mmCIF file with all atom_site columns, C-alpha atoms in Angstrom:
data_model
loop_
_atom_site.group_PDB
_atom_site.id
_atom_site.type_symbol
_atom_site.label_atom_id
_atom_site.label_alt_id
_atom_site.label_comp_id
_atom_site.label_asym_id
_atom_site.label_entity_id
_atom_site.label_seq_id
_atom_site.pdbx_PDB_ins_code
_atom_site.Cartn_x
_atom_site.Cartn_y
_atom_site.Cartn_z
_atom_site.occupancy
_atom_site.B_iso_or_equiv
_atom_site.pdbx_formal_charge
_atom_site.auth_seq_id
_atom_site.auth_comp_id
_atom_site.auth_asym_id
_atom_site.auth_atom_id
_atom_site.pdbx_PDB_model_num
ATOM 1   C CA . UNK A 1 1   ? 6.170  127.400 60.002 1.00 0.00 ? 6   UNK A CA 1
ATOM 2   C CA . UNK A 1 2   ? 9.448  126.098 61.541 1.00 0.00 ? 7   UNK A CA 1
ATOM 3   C CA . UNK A 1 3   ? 8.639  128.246 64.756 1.00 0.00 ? 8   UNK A CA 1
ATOM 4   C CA . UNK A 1 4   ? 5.379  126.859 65.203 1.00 0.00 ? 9   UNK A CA 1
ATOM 5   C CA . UNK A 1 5   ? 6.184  123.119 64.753 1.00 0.00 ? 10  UNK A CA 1
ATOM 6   C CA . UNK A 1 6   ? 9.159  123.672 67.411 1.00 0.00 ? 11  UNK A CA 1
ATOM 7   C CA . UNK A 1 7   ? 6.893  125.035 69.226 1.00 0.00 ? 12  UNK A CA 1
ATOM 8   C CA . UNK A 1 8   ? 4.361  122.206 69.699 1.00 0.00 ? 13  UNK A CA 1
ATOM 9   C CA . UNK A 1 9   ? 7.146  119.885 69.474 1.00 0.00 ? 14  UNK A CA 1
ATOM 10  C CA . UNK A 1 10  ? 8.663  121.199 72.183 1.00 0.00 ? 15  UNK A CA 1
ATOM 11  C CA . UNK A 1 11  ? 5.503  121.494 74.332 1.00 0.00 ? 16  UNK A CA 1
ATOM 12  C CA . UNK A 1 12  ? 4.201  117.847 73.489 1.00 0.00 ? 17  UNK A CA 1
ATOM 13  C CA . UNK A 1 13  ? 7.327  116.198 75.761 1.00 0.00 ? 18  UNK A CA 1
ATOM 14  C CA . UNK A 1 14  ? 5.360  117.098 78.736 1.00 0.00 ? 19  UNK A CA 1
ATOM 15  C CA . UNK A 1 15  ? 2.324  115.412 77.278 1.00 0.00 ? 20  UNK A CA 1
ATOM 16  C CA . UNK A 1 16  ? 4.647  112.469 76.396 1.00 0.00 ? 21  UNK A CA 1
ATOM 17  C CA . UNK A 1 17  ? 6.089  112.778 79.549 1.00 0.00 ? 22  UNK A CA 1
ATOM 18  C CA . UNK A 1 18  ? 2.827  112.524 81.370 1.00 0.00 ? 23  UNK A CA 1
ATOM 19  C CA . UNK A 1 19  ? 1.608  109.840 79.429 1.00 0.00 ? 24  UNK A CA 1
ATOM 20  C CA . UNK A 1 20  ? 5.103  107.562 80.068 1.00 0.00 ? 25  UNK A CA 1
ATOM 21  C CA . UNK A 1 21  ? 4.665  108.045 83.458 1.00 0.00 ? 26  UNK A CA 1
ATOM 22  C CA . UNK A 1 22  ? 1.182  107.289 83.794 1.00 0.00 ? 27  UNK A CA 1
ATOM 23  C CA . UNK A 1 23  ? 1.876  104.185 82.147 1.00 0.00 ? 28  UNK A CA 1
ATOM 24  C CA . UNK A 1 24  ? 4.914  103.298 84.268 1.00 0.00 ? 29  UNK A CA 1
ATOM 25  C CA . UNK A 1 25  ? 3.144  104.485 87.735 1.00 0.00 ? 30  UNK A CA 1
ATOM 26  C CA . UNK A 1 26  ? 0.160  101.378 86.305 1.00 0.00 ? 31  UNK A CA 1
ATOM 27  C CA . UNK A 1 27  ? 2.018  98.639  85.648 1.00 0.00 ? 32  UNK A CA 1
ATOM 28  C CA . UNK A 1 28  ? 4.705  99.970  89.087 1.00 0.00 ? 33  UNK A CA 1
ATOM 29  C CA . UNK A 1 29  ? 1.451  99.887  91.117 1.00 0.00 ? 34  UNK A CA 1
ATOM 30  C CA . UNK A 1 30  ? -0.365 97.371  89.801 1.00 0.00 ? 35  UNK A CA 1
ATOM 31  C CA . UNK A 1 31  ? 0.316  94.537  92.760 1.00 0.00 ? 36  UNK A CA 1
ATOM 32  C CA . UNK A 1 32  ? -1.576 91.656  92.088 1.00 0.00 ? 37  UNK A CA 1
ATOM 33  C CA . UNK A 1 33  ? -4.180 92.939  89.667 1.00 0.00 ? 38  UNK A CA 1
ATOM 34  C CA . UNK A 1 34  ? -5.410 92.068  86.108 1.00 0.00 ? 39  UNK A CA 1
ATOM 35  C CA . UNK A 1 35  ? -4.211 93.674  83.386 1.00 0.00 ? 40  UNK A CA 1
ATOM 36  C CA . UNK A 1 36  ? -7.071 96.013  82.324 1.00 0.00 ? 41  UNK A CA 1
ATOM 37  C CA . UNK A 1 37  ? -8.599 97.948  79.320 1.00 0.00 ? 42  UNK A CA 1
ATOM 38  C CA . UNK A 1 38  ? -7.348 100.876 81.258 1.00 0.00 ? 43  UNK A CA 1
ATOM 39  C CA . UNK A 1 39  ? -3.656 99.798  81.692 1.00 0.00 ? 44  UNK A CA 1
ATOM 40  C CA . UNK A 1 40  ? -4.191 98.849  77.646 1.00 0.00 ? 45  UNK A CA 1
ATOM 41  C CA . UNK A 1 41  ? -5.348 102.269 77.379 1.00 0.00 ? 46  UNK A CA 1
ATOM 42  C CA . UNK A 1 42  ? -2.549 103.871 78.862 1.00 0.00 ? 47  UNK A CA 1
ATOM 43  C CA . UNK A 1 43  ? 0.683  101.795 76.808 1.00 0.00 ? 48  UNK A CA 1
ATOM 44  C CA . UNK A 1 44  ? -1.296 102.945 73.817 1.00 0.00 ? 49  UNK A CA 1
ATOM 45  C CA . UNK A 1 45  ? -1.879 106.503 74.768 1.00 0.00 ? 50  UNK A CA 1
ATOM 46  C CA . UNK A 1 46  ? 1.833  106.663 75.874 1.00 0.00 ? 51  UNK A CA 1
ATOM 47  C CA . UNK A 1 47  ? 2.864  105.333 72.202 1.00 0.00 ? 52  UNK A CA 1
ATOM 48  C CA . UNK A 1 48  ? 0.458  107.416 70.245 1.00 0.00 ? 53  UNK A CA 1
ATOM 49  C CA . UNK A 1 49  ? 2.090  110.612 71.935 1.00 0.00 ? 54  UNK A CA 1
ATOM 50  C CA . UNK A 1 50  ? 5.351  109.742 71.141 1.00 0.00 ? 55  UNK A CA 1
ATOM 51  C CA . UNK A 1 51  ? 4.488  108.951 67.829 1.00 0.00 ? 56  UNK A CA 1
ATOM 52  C CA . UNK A 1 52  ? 3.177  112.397 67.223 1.00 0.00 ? 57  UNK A CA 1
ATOM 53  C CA . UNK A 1 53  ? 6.338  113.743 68.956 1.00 0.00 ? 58  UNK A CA 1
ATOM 54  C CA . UNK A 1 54  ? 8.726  111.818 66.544 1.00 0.00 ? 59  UNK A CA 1
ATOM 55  C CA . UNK A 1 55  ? 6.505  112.427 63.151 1.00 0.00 ? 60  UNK A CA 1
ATOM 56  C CA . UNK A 1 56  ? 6.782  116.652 64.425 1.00 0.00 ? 61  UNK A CA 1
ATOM 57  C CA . UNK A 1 57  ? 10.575 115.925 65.312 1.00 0.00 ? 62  UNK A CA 1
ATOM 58  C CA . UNK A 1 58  ? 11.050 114.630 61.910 1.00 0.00 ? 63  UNK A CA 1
ATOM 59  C CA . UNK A 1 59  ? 9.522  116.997 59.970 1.00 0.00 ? 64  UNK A CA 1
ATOM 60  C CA . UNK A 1 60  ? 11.716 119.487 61.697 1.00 0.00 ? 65  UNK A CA 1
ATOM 61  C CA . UNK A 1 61  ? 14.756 116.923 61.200 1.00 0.00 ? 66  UNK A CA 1
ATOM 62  C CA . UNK A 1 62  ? 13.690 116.710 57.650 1.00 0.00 ? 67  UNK A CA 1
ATOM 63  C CA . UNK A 1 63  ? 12.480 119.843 56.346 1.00 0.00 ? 68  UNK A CA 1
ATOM 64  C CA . UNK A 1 64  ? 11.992 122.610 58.434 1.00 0.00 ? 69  UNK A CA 1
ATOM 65  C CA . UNK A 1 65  ? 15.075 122.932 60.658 1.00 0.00 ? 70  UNK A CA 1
ATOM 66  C CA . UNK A 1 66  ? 17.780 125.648 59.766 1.00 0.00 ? 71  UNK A CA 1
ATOM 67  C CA . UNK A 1 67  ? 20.650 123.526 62.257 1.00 0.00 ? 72  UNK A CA 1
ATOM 68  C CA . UNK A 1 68  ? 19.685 120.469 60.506 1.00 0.00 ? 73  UNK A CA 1
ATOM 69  C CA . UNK A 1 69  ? 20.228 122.012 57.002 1.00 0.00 ? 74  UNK A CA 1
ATOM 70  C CA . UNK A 1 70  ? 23.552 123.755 58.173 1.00 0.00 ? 75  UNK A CA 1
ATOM 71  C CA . UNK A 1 71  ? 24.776 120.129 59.505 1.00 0.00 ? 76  UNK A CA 1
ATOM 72  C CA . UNK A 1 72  ? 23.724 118.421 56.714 1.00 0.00 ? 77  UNK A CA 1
ATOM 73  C CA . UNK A 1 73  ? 25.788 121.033 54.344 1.00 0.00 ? 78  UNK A CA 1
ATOM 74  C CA . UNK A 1 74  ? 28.733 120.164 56.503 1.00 0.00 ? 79  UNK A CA 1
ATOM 75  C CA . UNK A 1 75  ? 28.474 117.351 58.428 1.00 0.00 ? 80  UNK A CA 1
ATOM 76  C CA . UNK A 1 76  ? 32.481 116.873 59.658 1.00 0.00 ? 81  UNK A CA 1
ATOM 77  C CA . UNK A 1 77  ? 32.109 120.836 60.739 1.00 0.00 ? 82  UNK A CA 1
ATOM 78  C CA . UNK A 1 78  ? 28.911 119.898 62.482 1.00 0.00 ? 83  UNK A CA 1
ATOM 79  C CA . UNK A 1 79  ? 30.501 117.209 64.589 1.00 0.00 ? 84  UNK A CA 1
ATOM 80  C CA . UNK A 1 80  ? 32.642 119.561 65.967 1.00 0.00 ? 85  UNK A CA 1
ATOM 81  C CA . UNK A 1 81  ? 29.979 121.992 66.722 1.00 0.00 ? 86  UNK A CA 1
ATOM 82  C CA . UNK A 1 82  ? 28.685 120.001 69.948 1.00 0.00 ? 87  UNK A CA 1
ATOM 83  C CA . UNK A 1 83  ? 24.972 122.220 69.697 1.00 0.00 ? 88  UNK A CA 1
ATOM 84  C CA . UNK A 1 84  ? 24.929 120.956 65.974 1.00 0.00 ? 89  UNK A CA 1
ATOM 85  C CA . UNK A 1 85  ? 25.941 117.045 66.598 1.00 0.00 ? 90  UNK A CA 1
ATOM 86  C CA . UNK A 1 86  ? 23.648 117.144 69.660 1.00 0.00 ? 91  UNK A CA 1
ATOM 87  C CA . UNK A 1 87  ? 20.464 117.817 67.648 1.00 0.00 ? 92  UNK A CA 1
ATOM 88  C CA . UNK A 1 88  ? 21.782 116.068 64.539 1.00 0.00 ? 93  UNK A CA 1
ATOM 89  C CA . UNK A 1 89  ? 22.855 112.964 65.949 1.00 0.00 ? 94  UNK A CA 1
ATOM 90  C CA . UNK A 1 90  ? 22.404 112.711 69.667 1.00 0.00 ? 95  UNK A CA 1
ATOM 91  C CA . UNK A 1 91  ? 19.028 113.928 69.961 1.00 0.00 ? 96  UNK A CA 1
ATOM 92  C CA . UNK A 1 92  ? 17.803 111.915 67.066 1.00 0.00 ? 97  UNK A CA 1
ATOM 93  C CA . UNK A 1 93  ? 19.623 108.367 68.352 1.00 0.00 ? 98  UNK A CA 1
ATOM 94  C CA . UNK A 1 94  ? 18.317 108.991 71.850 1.00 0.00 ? 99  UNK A CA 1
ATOM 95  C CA . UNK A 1 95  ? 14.572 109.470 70.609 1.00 0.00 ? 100 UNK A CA 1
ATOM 96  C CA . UNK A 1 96  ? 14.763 106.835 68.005 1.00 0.00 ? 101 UNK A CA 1
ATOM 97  C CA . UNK A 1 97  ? 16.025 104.069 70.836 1.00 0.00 ? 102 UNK A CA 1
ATOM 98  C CA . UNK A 1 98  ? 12.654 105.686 73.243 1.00 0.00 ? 103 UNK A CA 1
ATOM 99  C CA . UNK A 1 99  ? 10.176 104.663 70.065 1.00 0.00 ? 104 UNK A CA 1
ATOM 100 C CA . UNK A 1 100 ? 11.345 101.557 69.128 1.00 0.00 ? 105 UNK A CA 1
ATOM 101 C CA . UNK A 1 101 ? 11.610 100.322 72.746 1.00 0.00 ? 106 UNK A CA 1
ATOM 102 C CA . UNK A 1 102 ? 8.128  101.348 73.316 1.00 0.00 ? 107 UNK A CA 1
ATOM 103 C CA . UNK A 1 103 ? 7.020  99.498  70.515 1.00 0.00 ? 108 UNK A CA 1
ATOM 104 C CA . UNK A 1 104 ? 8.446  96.593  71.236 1.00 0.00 ? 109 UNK A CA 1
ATOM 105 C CA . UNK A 1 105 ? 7.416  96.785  74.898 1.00 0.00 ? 110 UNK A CA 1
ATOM 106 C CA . UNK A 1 106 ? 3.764  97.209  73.473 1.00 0.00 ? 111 UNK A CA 1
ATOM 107 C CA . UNK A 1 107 ? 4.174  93.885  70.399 1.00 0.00 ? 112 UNK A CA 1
ATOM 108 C CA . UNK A 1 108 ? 5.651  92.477  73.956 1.00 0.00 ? 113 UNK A CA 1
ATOM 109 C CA . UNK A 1 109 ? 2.803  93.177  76.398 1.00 0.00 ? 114 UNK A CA 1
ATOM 110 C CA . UNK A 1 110 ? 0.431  91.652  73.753 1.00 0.00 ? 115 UNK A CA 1
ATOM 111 C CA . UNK A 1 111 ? 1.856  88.467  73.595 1.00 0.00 ? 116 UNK A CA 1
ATOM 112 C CA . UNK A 1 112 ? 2.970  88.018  76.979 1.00 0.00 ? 117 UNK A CA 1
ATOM 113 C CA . UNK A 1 113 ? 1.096  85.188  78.568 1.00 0.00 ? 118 UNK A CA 1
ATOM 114 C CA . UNK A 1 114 ? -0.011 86.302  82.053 1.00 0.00 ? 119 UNK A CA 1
ATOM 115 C CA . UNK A 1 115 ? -1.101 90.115  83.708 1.00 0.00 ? 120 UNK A CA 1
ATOM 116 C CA . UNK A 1 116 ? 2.000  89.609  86.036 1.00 0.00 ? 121 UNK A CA 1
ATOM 117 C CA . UNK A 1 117 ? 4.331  89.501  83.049 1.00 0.00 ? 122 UNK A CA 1
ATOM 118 C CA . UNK A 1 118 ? 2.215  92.273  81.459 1.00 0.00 ? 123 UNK A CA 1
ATOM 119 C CA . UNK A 1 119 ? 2.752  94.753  83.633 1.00 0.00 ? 124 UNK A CA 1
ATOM 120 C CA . UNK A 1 120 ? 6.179  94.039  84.751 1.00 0.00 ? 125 UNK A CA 1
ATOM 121 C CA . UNK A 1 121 ? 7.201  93.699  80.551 1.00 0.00 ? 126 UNK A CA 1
ATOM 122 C CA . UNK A 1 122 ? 5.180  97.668  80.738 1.00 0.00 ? 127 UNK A CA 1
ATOM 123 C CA . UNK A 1 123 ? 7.541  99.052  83.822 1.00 0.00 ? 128 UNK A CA 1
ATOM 124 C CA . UNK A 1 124 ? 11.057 97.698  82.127 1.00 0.00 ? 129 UNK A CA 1
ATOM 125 C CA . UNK A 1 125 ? 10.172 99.141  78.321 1.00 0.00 ? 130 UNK A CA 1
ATOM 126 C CA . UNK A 1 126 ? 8.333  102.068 79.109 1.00 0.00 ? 131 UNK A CA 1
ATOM 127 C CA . UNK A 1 127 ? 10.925 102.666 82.392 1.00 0.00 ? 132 UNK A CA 1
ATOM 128 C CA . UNK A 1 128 ? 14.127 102.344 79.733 1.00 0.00 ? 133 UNK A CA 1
ATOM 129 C CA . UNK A 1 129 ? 12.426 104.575 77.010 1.00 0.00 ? 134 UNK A CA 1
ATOM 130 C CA . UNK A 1 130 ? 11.964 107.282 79.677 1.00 0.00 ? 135 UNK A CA 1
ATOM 131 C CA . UNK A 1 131 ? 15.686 107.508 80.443 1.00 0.00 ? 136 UNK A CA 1
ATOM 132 C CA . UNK A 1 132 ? 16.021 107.286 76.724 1.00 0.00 ? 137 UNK A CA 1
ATOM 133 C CA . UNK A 1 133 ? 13.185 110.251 76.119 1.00 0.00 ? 138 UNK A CA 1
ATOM 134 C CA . UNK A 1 134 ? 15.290 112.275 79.274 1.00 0.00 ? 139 UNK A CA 1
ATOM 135 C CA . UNK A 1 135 ? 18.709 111.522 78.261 1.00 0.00 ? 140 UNK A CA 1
ATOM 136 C CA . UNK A 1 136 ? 17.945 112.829 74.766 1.00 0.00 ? 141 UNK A CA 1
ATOM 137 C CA . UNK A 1 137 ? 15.801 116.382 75.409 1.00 0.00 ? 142 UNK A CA 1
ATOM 138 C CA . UNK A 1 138 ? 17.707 119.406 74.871 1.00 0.00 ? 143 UNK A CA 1
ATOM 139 C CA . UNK A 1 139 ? 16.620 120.127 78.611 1.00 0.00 ? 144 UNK A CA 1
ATOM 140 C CA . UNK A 1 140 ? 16.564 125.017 79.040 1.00 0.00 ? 145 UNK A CA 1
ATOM 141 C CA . UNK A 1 141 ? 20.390 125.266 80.276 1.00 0.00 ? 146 UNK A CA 1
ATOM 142 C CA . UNK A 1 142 ? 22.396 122.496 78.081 1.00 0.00 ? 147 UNK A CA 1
ATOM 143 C CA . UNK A 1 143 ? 24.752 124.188 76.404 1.00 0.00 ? 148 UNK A CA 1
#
């Protein structure tokens, strides 16, 4: 079970990837026009992938994961470890800042009073969750 929920989990960043930039290229190109069902569309995609991604992340935080389990055993051992504090703390912190600044960009874009301010309130929060999301993936090569 653990192999398969890495699995997805680690495929589904590209989705979440694709979908944060989709967003951010909208509201980046978006000039002049109205804010649209489609631009809606997109925020809300982008947030319902990343919600997915941090529900499968935390079920492999919570129950599944082997590393997690060692940490937790030994959790001043684990700091030392930087693999171990990387997943256990860094990777967790990093994702958790790239949710709850996309929700607040979204509880933003809702109540912000002109499409100008919509899409420019989309580029910032969705922009600074996908340094967040980038800063925080255990990208093939990290040690």
């Amino acid at each position: 079970m653990y192999s398969l929920v890495l699995n997805v989990h680690s495929w589904m960043r590209w989705i979440v990837i694709a979908t944060c930039l989709w967003s951010i290229l909208r509201a980046a190109m978006a000039g002049g026009r109205p804010w649209t069902p489609a631009d809606a569309r997109a925020s809300r995609l982008f947030m319902i992938t990343l919600d997915i991604q941090m529900l499968l992340g935390l079920l492999l935080y919570l129950v599944l994961s082997p590393f997690t389990r060692q940490a937790m055993s030994d959790m001043g051992t684990a700091m030392k470890v930087s693999a171990l504090r990387f997943f256990v703390v860094e990777h967790l912190f990093g994702m958790l800042v790239a949710v709850a600044l996309t929700h607040i960009g979204i509880a933003k874009i809702r109540r912000a009073s002109g499409d100008a301010r919509r899409h420019r309130t989309a580029l910032i929060f969705f922009s600074l969750a996908l340094l967040a999301i980038f800063a925080s993936i255990p990208w093939p090569g990290m040690s």
